[in-house]
XYZ file of C-alpha atoms in Angstrom:
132
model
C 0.464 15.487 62.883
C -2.633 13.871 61.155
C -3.501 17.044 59.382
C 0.350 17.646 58.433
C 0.204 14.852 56.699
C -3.082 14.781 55.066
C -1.815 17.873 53.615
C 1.774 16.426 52.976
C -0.311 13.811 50.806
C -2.410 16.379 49.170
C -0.021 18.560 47.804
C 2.272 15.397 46.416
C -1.038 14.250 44.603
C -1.811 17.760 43.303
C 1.775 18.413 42.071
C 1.807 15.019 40.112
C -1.026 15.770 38.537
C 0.440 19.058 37.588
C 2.725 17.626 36.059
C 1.521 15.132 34.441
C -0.650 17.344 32.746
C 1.947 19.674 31.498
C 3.958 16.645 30.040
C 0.989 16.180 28.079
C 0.199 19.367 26.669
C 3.758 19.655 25.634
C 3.448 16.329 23.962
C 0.686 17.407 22.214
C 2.689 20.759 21.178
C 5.406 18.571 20.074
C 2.980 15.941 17.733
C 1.155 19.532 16.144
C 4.491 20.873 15.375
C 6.717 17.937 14.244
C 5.616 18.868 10.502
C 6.647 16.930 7.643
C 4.944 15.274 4.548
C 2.180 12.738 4.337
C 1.181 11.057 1.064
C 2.782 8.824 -1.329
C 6.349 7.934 -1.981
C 8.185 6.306 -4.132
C 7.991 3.021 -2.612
C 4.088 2.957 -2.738
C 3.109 0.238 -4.785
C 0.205 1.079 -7.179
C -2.627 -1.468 -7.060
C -5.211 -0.545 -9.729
C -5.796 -0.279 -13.682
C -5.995 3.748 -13.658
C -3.150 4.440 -11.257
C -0.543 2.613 -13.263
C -1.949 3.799 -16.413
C -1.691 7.438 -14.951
C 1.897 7.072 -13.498
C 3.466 8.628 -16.371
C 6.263 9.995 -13.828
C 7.377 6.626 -12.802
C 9.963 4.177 -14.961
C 10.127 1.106 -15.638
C 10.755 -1.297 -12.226
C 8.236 0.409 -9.928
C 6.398 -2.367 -8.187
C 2.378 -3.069 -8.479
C -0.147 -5.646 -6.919
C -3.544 -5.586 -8.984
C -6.331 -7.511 -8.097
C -8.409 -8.253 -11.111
C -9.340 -10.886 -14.013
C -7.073 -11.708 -16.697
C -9.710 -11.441 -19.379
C -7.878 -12.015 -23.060
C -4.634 -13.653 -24.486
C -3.325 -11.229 -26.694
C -0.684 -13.759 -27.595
C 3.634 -13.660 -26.805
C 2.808 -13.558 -23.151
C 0.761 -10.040 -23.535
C -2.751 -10.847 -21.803
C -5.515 -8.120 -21.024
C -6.232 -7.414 -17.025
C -9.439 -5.957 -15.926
C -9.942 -4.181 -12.758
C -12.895 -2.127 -11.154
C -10.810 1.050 -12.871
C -10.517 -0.114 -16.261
C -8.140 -2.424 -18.691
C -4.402 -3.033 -19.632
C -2.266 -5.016 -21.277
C 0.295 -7.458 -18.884
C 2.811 -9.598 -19.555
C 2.848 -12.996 -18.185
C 5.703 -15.421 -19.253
C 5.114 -18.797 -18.576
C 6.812 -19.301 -15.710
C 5.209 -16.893 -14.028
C 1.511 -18.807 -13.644
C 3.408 -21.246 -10.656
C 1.279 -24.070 -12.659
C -2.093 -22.783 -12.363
C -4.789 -22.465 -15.103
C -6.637 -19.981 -14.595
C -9.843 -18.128 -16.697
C -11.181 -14.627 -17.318
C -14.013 -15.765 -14.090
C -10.562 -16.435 -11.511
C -10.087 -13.373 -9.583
C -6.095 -13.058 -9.263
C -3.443 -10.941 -7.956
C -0.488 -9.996 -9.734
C 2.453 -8.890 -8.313
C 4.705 -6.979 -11.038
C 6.453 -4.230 -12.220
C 5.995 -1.159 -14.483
C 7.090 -1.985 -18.158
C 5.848 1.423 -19.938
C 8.663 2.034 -22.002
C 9.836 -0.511 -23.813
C 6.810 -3.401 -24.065
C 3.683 -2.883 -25.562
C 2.699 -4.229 -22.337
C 2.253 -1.604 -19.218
C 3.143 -4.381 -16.281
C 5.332 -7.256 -16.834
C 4.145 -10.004 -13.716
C 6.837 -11.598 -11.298
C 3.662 -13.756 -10.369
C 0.170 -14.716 -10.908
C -2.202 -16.348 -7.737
C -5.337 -17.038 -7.761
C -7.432 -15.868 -4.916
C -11.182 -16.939 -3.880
């Protein structure tokens, strides 16, 4: 009776594992054959100098964060941003500054939109903060 059981036991343990294992491997068959795409989309929101300056494909509305200095007035709201990848001109109304004063040694972050087509300025800012 002992040993019936032991063996009862034995074979329940060795067929979960069996199984167990199998679910597994067919996950994994499952994740390596899903497919699909992985990169950027539309949504993506560019974040430096170069890539909006190089996003000739996108129109005008396409969001961007940049962290940077605002390093020149350029005068009518057109300032010149400087990041690690280069420089651009933004526009900045002056609502947009939420009351701050900030100079070219502030490091900000804009959040904006593309403005390529019809401004002589290549982001137009939603909103300027300062960050330390």
């Amino acid at each position: 009776m002992k040993k019936t059981s032991i063996f009862l036991l034995s074979s329940i343990l060795f067929s979960a594992s069996a199984l167990a294992s199998e679910e597994t491997i067919n996950k994994e068959a499952m994740q390596t054959t899903a497919g699909g795409f992985q990169g950027p989309s539309v949504d993506d929101t560019l974040s430096t100098v170069e890539e909006v300056m190089n996003a000739g494909w996108l129109t005008d509305g396409n969001k961007v964060t940049l962290v940077g200095h605002i390093v020149k007035s350029m005068g009518n709201d057109i300032y010149t941003f400087q990041d690690s990848t280069g420089q651009m001109p933004i526009e900045i109304e002056a609502d947009e500054w939420g009351g701050q004063t900030v100079t070219p040694k502030d490091k900000v972050k804009i959040f904006g939109e593309i403005e390529k087509n019809d401004s002589e300025a290549a982001v137009e800012a939603d909103s300027v903060r300062i960050i330390k």
